[in-house]
PDB file of C-alpha atoms in Angstrom:
ATOM      1  CA  ALA A  22     105.887 132.997 105.209  1.00 82.00           C
ATOM      2  CA  GLN A  23     107.861 130.887 102.788  1.00 89.00           C
ATOM      3  CA  ARG A  24     105.784 129.850  99.833  1.00 94.00           C
ATOM      4  CA  VAL A  25     105.955 128.980  96.165  1.00 97.00           C
ATOM      5  CA  THR A  26     102.991 129.581  93.901  1.00 97.00           C
ATOM      6  CA  GLN A  27     102.388 128.367  90.371  1.00 98.00           C
ATOM      7  CA  PRO A  28      99.190 130.008  89.179  1.00 96.00           C
ATOM      8  CA  GLU A  29      98.472 127.612  86.307  1.00 96.00           C
ATOM      9  CA  LYS A  30      97.571 124.022  87.108  1.00 96.00           C
ATOM     10  CA  LEU A  31      97.248 123.213  83.415  1.00 97.00           C
ATOM     11  CA  LEU A  32      98.900 124.826  80.415  1.00 98.00           C
ATOM     12  CA  SER A  33      98.375 123.760  76.818  1.00 97.00           C
ATOM     13  CA  VAL A  34     100.417 125.091  73.909  1.00 97.00           C
ATOM     14  CA  PHE A  35     100.876 124.053  70.304  1.00 97.00           C
ATOM     15  CA  LYS A  36     104.116 122.509  69.127  1.00 97.00           C
ATOM     16  CA  GLY A  37     106.527 125.229  68.047  1.00 97.00           C
ATOM     17  CA  ALA A  38     104.830 127.914  70.123  1.00 98.00           C
ATOM     18  CA  PRO A  39     106.604 129.687  72.977  1.00 97.00           C
ATOM     19  CA  VAL A  40     105.877 128.484  76.462  1.00 97.00           C
ATOM     20  CA  GLU A  41     106.160 130.192  79.822  1.00 97.00           C
ATOM     21  CA  LEU A  42     105.446 128.492  83.122  1.00 98.00           C
ATOM     22  CA  LYS A  43     105.006 130.987  85.915  1.00 98.00           C
ATOM     23  CA  CYS A  44     106.488 130.728  89.378  1.00 98.00           C
ATOM     24  CA  ASN A  45     106.333 133.250  92.193  1.00 97.00           C
ATOM     25  CA  TYR A  46     107.845 132.898  95.610  1.00 97.00           C
ATOM     26  CA  SER A  47     107.606 134.470  99.037  1.00 95.00           C
ATOM     27  CA  TYR A  48     110.804 134.500 101.083  1.00 93.00           C
ATOM     28  CA  SER A  49     112.486 137.236 103.066  1.00 89.00           C
ATOM     29  CA  GLY A  50     116.012 135.877 102.697  1.00 86.00           C
ATOM     30  CA  SER A  51     118.229 135.230  99.714  1.00 85.00           C
ATOM     31  CA  PRO A  52     116.535 132.480  97.714  1.00 87.00           C
ATOM     32  CA  GLU A  53     117.816 129.690  95.566  1.00 90.00           C
ATOM     33  CA  LEU A  54     115.300 128.612  92.956  1.00 93.00           C
ATOM     34  CA  PHE A  55     114.972 125.388  91.022  1.00 94.00           C
ATOM     35  CA  TRP A  56     112.727 123.825  88.418  1.00 96.00           C
ATOM     36  CA  TYR A  57     112.011 120.116  88.698  1.00 96.00           C
ATOM     37  CA  VAL A  58     110.208 118.096  86.033  1.00 96.00           C
ATOM     38  CA  GLN A  59     108.334 114.805  86.043  1.00 95.00           C
ATOM     39  CA  TYR A  60     107.722 113.123  82.709  1.00 96.00           C
ATOM     40  CA  SER A  61     105.015 110.503  82.418  1.00 93.00           C
ATOM     41  CA  ARG A  62     105.923 107.356  84.371  1.00 91.00           C
ATOM     42  CA  GLN A  63     109.295 108.776  85.341  1.00 94.00           C
ATOM     43  CA  ARG A  64     110.778 110.119  88.530  1.00 95.00           C
ATOM     44  CA  LEU A  65     110.880 113.715  89.586  1.00 96.00           C
ATOM     45  CA  GLN A  66     114.187 115.180  88.396  1.00 95.00           C
ATOM     46  CA  LEU A  67     116.020 118.464  88.417  1.00 93.00           C
ATOM     47  CA  LEU A  68     115.632 120.532  85.249  1.00 95.00           C
ATOM     48  CA  LEU A  69     117.625 123.622  86.144  1.00 92.00           C
ATOM     49  CA  ARG A  70     118.674 125.899  88.989  1.00 89.00           C
ATOM     50  CA  HIS A  71     119.019 129.660  88.894  1.00 85.00           C
ATOM     51  CA  ILE A  72     122.595 129.785  90.183  1.00 80.00           C
ATOM     52  CA  SER A  73     123.795 127.817  87.172  1.00 79.00           C
ATOM     53  CA  ARG A  74     122.254 130.244  84.681  1.00 77.00           C
ATOM     54  CA  GLU A  75     122.169 127.426  82.157  1.00 82.00           C
ATOM     55  CA  SER A  76     119.802 126.349  79.430  1.00 84.00           C
ATOM     56  CA  ILE A  77     118.577 122.772  79.690  1.00 87.00           C
ATOM     57  CA  LYS A  78     116.578 121.196  76.848  1.00 92.00           C
ATOM     58  CA  GLY A  79     116.049 124.713  75.518  1.00 92.00           C
ATOM     59  CA  PHE A  80     114.509 125.930  78.782  1.00 95.00           C
ATOM     60  CA  THR A  81     115.753 128.978  80.652  1.00 94.00           C
ATOM     61  CA  ALA A  82     114.638 130.697  83.827  1.00 94.00           C
ATOM     62  CA  ASP A  83     115.665 134.052  85.231  1.00 88.00           C
ATOM     63  CA  LEU A  84     115.359 134.995  88.863  1.00 90.00           C
ATOM     64  CA  ASN A  85     113.639 138.363  89.230  1.00 91.00           C
ATOM     65  CA  LYS A  86     114.005 139.399  92.852  1.00 90.00           C
ATOM     66  CA  GLY A  87     111.987 142.570  92.351  1.00 92.00           C
ATOM     67  CA  GLU A  88     108.964 140.620  91.162  1.00 93.00           C
ATOM     68  CA  THR A  89     109.867 137.549  93.268  1.00 94.00           C
ATOM     69  CA  SER A  90     109.480 135.392  90.187  1.00 95.00           C
ATOM     70  CA  PHE A  91     111.337 132.562  88.496  1.00 96.00           C
ATOM     71  CA  HIS A  92     109.392 131.869  85.320  1.00 97.00           C
ATOM     72  CA  LEU A  93     110.432 128.976  83.069  1.00 97.00           C
ATOM     73  CA  LYS A  94     110.574 129.734  79.360  1.00 96.00           C
ATOM     74  CA  LYS A  95     111.175 127.969  76.092  1.00 97.00           C
ATOM     75  CA  PRO A  96     110.897 129.669  72.696  1.00 97.00           C
ATOM     76  CA  PHE A  97     109.630 126.634  70.763  1.00 97.00           C
ATOM     77  CA  ALA A  98     107.738 123.914  72.603  1.00 97.00           C
ATOM     78  CA  GLN A  99     108.244 120.268  71.627  1.00 97.00           C
ATOM     79  CA  GLU A 100     105.912 117.337  72.234  1.00 97.00           C
ATOM     80  CA  GLU A 101     108.469 115.739  74.537  1.00 97.00           C
ATOM     81  CA  ASP A 102     108.196 118.763  76.829  1.00 98.00           C
ATOM     82  CA  SER A 103     104.782 117.556  77.990  1.00 98.00           C
ATOM     83  CA  ALA A 104     105.236 116.878  81.697  1.00 97.00           C
ATOM     84  CA  MET A 105     104.557 118.123  85.193  1.00 97.00           C
ATOM     85  CA  TYR A 106     106.771 121.043  86.216  1.00 98.00           C
ATOM     86  CA  TYR A 107     107.480 122.054  89.804  1.00 98.00           C
ATOM     87  CA  CYS A 108     109.137 125.240  90.934  1.00 97.00           C
ATOM     88  CA  ALA A 109     111.099 124.921  94.189  1.00 95.00           C
ATOM     89  CA  LEU A 110     112.658 127.329  96.671  1.00 94.00           C
ATOM     90  CA  LYS A 111     115.609 126.574  98.940  1.00 90.00           C
ATOM     91  CA  THR A 112     115.782 128.561 102.142  1.00 86.00           C
ATOM     92  CA  SER A 113     118.882 129.504 104.095  1.00 81.00           C
ATOM     93  CA  TYR A 114     118.192 126.500 106.335  1.00 80.00           C
ATOM     94  CA  ASP A 115     118.525 124.131 103.371  1.00 82.00           C
ATOM     95  CA  LYS A 116     114.785 123.470 103.380  1.00 85.00           C
ATOM     96  CA  VAL A 117     113.308 122.995  99.910  1.00 90.00           C
ATOM     97  CA  ILE A 118     109.714 124.098  99.351  1.00 93.00           C
ATOM     98  CA  PHE A 119     107.916 122.930  96.232  1.00 96.00           C
ATOM     99  CA  GLY A 120     105.120 124.658  94.401  1.00 97.00           C
ATOM    100  CA  PRO A 121     101.901 122.843  93.465  1.00 97.00           C
ATOM    101  CA  GLY A 122     103.072 122.167  89.927  1.00 97.00           C
ATOM    102  CA  THR A 123     101.926 122.990  86.408  1.00 98.00           C
ATOM    103  CA  SER A 124     100.966 120.296  83.939  1.00 97.00           C
ATOM    104  CA  LEU A 125     102.244 121.252  80.486  1.00 98.00           C
ATOM    105  CA  SER A 126     100.624 119.683  77.462  1.00 98.00           C
ATOM    106  CA  VAL A 127     102.156 120.325  74.030  1.00 98.00           C
ATOM    107  CA  ILE A 128      99.647 119.759  71.272  1.00 97.00           C
ATOM    108  CA  PRO A 129     101.056 118.301  68.020  1.00 95.00           C
TER     109      PRO A 129
ATOM    110  CA  GLU B  14     123.464 102.772  89.406  1.00 63.00           C
ATOM    111  CA  ALA B  15     119.880 102.002  90.371  1.00 78.00           C
ATOM    112  CA  GLY B  16     119.237 105.425  91.805  1.00 94.00           C
ATOM    113  CA  VAL B  17     117.112 105.869  94.902  1.00 97.00           C
ATOM    114  CA  VAL B  18     115.249 102.655  95.663  1.00 97.00           C
ATOM    115  CA  GLN B  19     111.911 102.581  97.434  1.00 98.00           C
ATOM    116  CA  SER B  20     109.687  99.724  98.455  1.00 97.00           C
ATOM    117  CA  PRO B  21     106.961  98.814  98.255  1.00 97.00           C
ATOM    118  CA  ARG B  22     105.777 100.677  95.160  1.00 97.00           C
ATOM    119  CA  TYR B  23     102.136 100.291  96.114  1.00 97.00           C
ATOM    120  CA  LYS B  24     100.423  99.544  99.403  1.00 98.00           C
ATOM    121  CA  ILE B  25      96.757  99.179 100.272  1.00 98.00           C
ATOM    122  CA  ILE B  26      95.812  98.925 103.919  1.00 97.00           C
ATOM    123  CA  GLU B  27      92.762  99.399 106.092  1.00 97.00           C
ATOM    124  CA  LYS B  28      92.572 102.373 108.403  1.00 96.00           C
ATOM    125  CA  LYS B  29      94.096 101.932 111.826  1.00 97.00           C
ATOM    126  CA  GLN B  30      96.628  99.440 110.451  1.00 97.00           C
ATOM    127  CA  PRO B  31     100.376 100.147 110.559  1.00 97.00           C
ATOM    128  CA  VAL B  32     102.475 100.602 107.425  1.00 98.00           C
ATOM    129  CA  ALA B  33     106.166 101.045 106.733  1.00 98.00           C
ATOM    130  CA  PHE B  34     108.079 102.368 103.751  1.00 98.00           C
ATOM    131  CA  TRP B  35     111.719 101.713 103.015  1.00 97.00           C
ATOM    132  CA  CYS B  36     114.250 103.820 101.146  1.00 98.00           C
ATOM    133  CA  ASN B  37     117.795 103.147 100.007  1.00 97.00           C
ATOM    134  CA  PRO B  38     119.517 106.351  98.825  1.00 96.00           C
ATOM    135  CA  ILE B  39     122.227 106.721  96.236  1.00 94.00           C
ATOM    136  CA  SER B  40     125.554 105.504  97.569  1.00 92.00           C
ATOM    137  CA  GLY B  41     127.519 108.323  99.152  1.00 90.00           C
ATOM    138  CA  HIS B  42     124.567 110.668  99.564  1.00 92.00           C
ATOM    139  CA  ASN B  43     124.541 111.802 103.156  1.00 91.00           C
ATOM    140  CA  THR B  44     121.267 113.743 102.975  1.00 93.00           C
ATOM    141  CA  LEU B  45     117.969 111.886 102.804  1.00 95.00           C
ATOM    142  CA  TYR B  46     114.478 113.340 102.532  1.00 95.00           C
ATOM    143  CA  TRP B  47     110.993 111.939 102.954  1.00 97.00           C
ATOM    144  CA  TYR B  48     108.235 113.847 101.182  1.00 97.00           C
ATOM    145  CA  LEU B  49     104.479 113.484 101.114  1.00 97.00           C
ATOM    146  CA  GLN B  50     102.740 114.235  97.843  1.00 96.00           C
ATOM    147  CA  ASN B  51      98.979 114.539  97.723  1.00 94.00           C
ATOM    148  CA  LEU B  52      97.143 114.397  94.427  1.00 90.00           C
ATOM    149  CA  GLY B  53      97.528 117.637  92.521  1.00 88.00           C
ATOM    150  CA  GLN B  54     100.082 119.027  94.939  1.00 92.00           C
ATOM    151  CA  GLY B  55     103.830 119.395  95.057  1.00 95.00           C
ATOM    152  CA  PRO B  56     105.991 117.341  97.410  1.00 96.00           C
ATOM    153  CA  GLU B  57     105.882 118.444 101.049  1.00 96.00           C
ATOM    154  CA  LEU B  58     108.839 117.684 103.285  1.00 94.00           C
ATOM    155  CA  LEU B  59     108.187 115.360 106.184  1.00 96.00           C
ATOM    156  CA  ILE B  60     111.730 114.868 107.456  1.00 96.00           C
ATOM    157  CA  ARG B  61     115.316 115.525 106.384  1.00 94.00           C
ATOM    158  CA  TYR B  62     118.344 113.579 107.580  1.00 94.00           C
ATOM    159  CA  GLU B  63     121.972 114.600 107.484  1.00 91.00           C
ATOM    160  CA  ASN B  64     123.694 111.239 107.962  1.00 91.00           C
ATOM    161  CA  GLU B  65     121.887 109.707 110.959  1.00 91.00           C
ATOM    162  CA  GLU B  66     120.593 112.987 112.379  1.00 92.00           C
ATOM    163  CA  ALA B  67     117.093 114.239 111.696  1.00 93.00           C
ATOM    164  CA  VAL B  68     117.846 117.932 111.111  1.00 91.00           C
ATOM    165  CA  ASP B  69     114.324 118.962 110.111  1.00 91.00           C
ATOM    166  CA  ASP B  70     111.291 117.004 111.267  1.00 93.00           C
ATOM    167  CA  SER B  71     109.072 119.996 111.946  1.00 91.00           C
ATOM    168  CA  GLN B  72     106.420 118.812 109.468  1.00 92.00           C
ATOM    169  CA  LEU B  73     106.348 115.204 110.623  1.00 95.00           C
ATOM    170  CA  PRO B  74     103.092 114.374 112.482  1.00 93.00           C
ATOM    171  CA  LYS B  75     104.840 112.740 115.380  1.00 92.00           C
ATOM    172  CA  ASP B  76     101.708 111.322 116.962  1.00 95.00           C
ATOM    173  CA  ARG B  77     101.448 108.712 114.229  1.00 97.00           C
ATOM    174  CA  PHE B  78     104.521 109.046 112.009  1.00 97.00           C
ATOM    175  CA  SER B  79     108.036 107.960 112.849  1.00 97.00           C
ATOM    176  CA  ALA B  80     111.224 107.609 110.869  1.00 97.00           C
ATOM    177  CA  GLU B  81     114.682 106.277 111.356  1.00 96.00           C
ATOM    178  CA  ARG B  82     117.926 106.174 109.427  1.00 95.00           C
ATOM    179  CA  LEU B  83     120.186 103.667 111.027  1.00 83.00           C
ATOM    180  CA  LYS B  84     123.888 103.848 110.148  1.00 85.00           C
ATOM    181  CA  GLY B  85     123.173 106.868 107.974  1.00 84.00           C
ATOM    182  CA  VAL B  86     122.191 104.835 104.923  1.00 91.00           C
ATOM    183  CA  ASP B  87     118.762 103.195 104.572  1.00 96.00           C
ATOM    184  CA  SER B  88     115.709 104.796 106.056  1.00 97.00           C
ATOM    185  CA  THR B  89     112.269 103.638 107.129  1.00 97.00           C
ATOM    186  CA  LEU B  90     109.143 105.751 107.471  1.00 98.00           C
ATOM    187  CA  LYS B  91     106.315 104.330 109.539  1.00 98.00           C
ATOM    188  CA  ILE B  92     102.699 105.280 110.073  1.00 97.00           C
ATOM    189  CA  GLN B  93     100.799 103.822 113.007  1.00 97.00           C
ATOM    190  CA  PRO B  94      97.863 103.874 112.923  1.00 96.00           C
ATOM    191  CA  ALA B  95      97.080 104.911 109.361  1.00 97.00           C
ATOM    192  CA  GLU B  96      94.142 107.210 108.656  1.00 97.00           C
ATOM    193  CA  LEU B  97      92.125 107.710 105.479  1.00 96.00           C
ATOM    194  CA  GLY B  98      93.802 111.083 104.961  1.00 96.00           C
ATOM    195  CA  ASP B  99      97.231 109.461 104.778  1.00 97.00           C
ATOM    196  CA  SER B 100      96.463 108.164 101.284  1.00 97.00           C
ATOM    197  CA  ALA B 101      99.146 109.788  99.130  1.00 97.00           C
ATOM    198  CA  VAL B 102     102.467 109.157  97.430  1.00 97.00           C
ATOM    199  CA  TYR B 103     105.464 109.013  99.747  1.00 98.00           C
ATOM    200  CA  LEU B 104     108.669 110.091  98.059  1.00 98.00           C
ATOM    201  CA  CYS B 105     112.222 109.533  99.193  1.00 98.00           C
ATOM    202  CA  ALA B 106     115.080 111.638  97.843  1.00 96.00           C
ATOM    203  CA  SER B 107     118.782 111.940  98.503  1.00 94.00           C
ATOM    204  CA  SER B 108     121.515 114.451  97.801  1.00 92.00           C
ATOM    205  CA  LEU B 109     125.187 114.950  98.448  1.00 87.00           C
ATOM    206  CA  VAL B 110     124.882 117.792 100.923  1.00 74.00           C
ATOM    207  CA  GLY B 111     121.875 119.998 101.643  1.00 60.00           C
ATOM    208  CA  GLY B 112     119.261 121.512  99.420  1.00 58.00           C
ATOM    209  CA  SER B 113     121.746 123.379  97.243  1.00 64.00           C
ATOM    210  CA  TYR B 114     122.617 120.175  95.538  1.00 75.00           C
ATOM    211  CA  GLU B 115     120.407 118.230  93.198  1.00 86.00           C
ATOM    212  CA  GLN B 116     117.935 115.983  94.914  1.00 91.00           C
ATOM    213  CA  TYR B 117     117.536 112.565  93.336  1.00 94.00           C
ATOM    214  CA  PHE B 118     114.091 111.135  93.815  1.00 96.00           C
ATOM    215  CA  GLY B 119     112.893 107.595  94.130  1.00 97.00           C
ATOM    216  CA  PRO B 120     109.818 106.272  92.310  1.00 96.00           C
ATOM    217  CA  GLY B 121     107.620 106.754  95.362  1.00 97.00           C
ATOM    218  CA  THR B 122     105.235 104.534  97.282  1.00 98.00           C
ATOM    219  CA  ARG B 123     101.560 105.020  96.568  1.00 97.00           C
ATOM    220  CA  LEU B 124      99.599 104.386  99.771  1.00 98.00           C
ATOM    221  CA  THR B 125      95.862 103.798  99.752  1.00 98.00           C
ATOM    222  CA  VAL B 126      94.091 103.639 103.092  1.00 97.00           C
ATOM    223  CA  THR B 127      90.585 102.164 102.938  1.00 97.00           C
TER     224      THR B 127
END
């Protein structure tokens, strides 16, 4: 079965603290993983994708095929990082499956 | 560039009534998606178009939902008749090719069925 899980519905961290949003996936093929973000009153938008191996707004994510994980990390959280974060998996048939999302709240 | 345009933004209807949502993707994007998003959940794909062809409609409840993308540009999603459980946000997205490329989302239509 193809599935994306995000175990935390809510995550609160203090400003300046490290943050890690967890994502695990289930897929027998070769996955492509993405993180999408939705800020308050804004549209869902792409944050980063694993094939780019880039850092966006200080966030990074590494695909770990052994643990089937794609956790999103940032060393120092900022208030503007407060948002809803969705992990997504693209299958070999170009189907994109989204996780349930994690709401990140950065406390000043 | 206005991005993906959806209308209406909000819709309240009584159960058993029909409803239609409209989406205009970003110019040049040949792939268009309709997603359903329930409260507290991630988007779930209803249908994906490559130009005019529906290449994945496996999750579309075809007894009451229908969609079309005439001329490979705008798209309309229809529900007839609506049920209480259809209350959700309906998202439209577009991309250049398939899922490997960034999907650009519209603002969504929030449907309330009473």
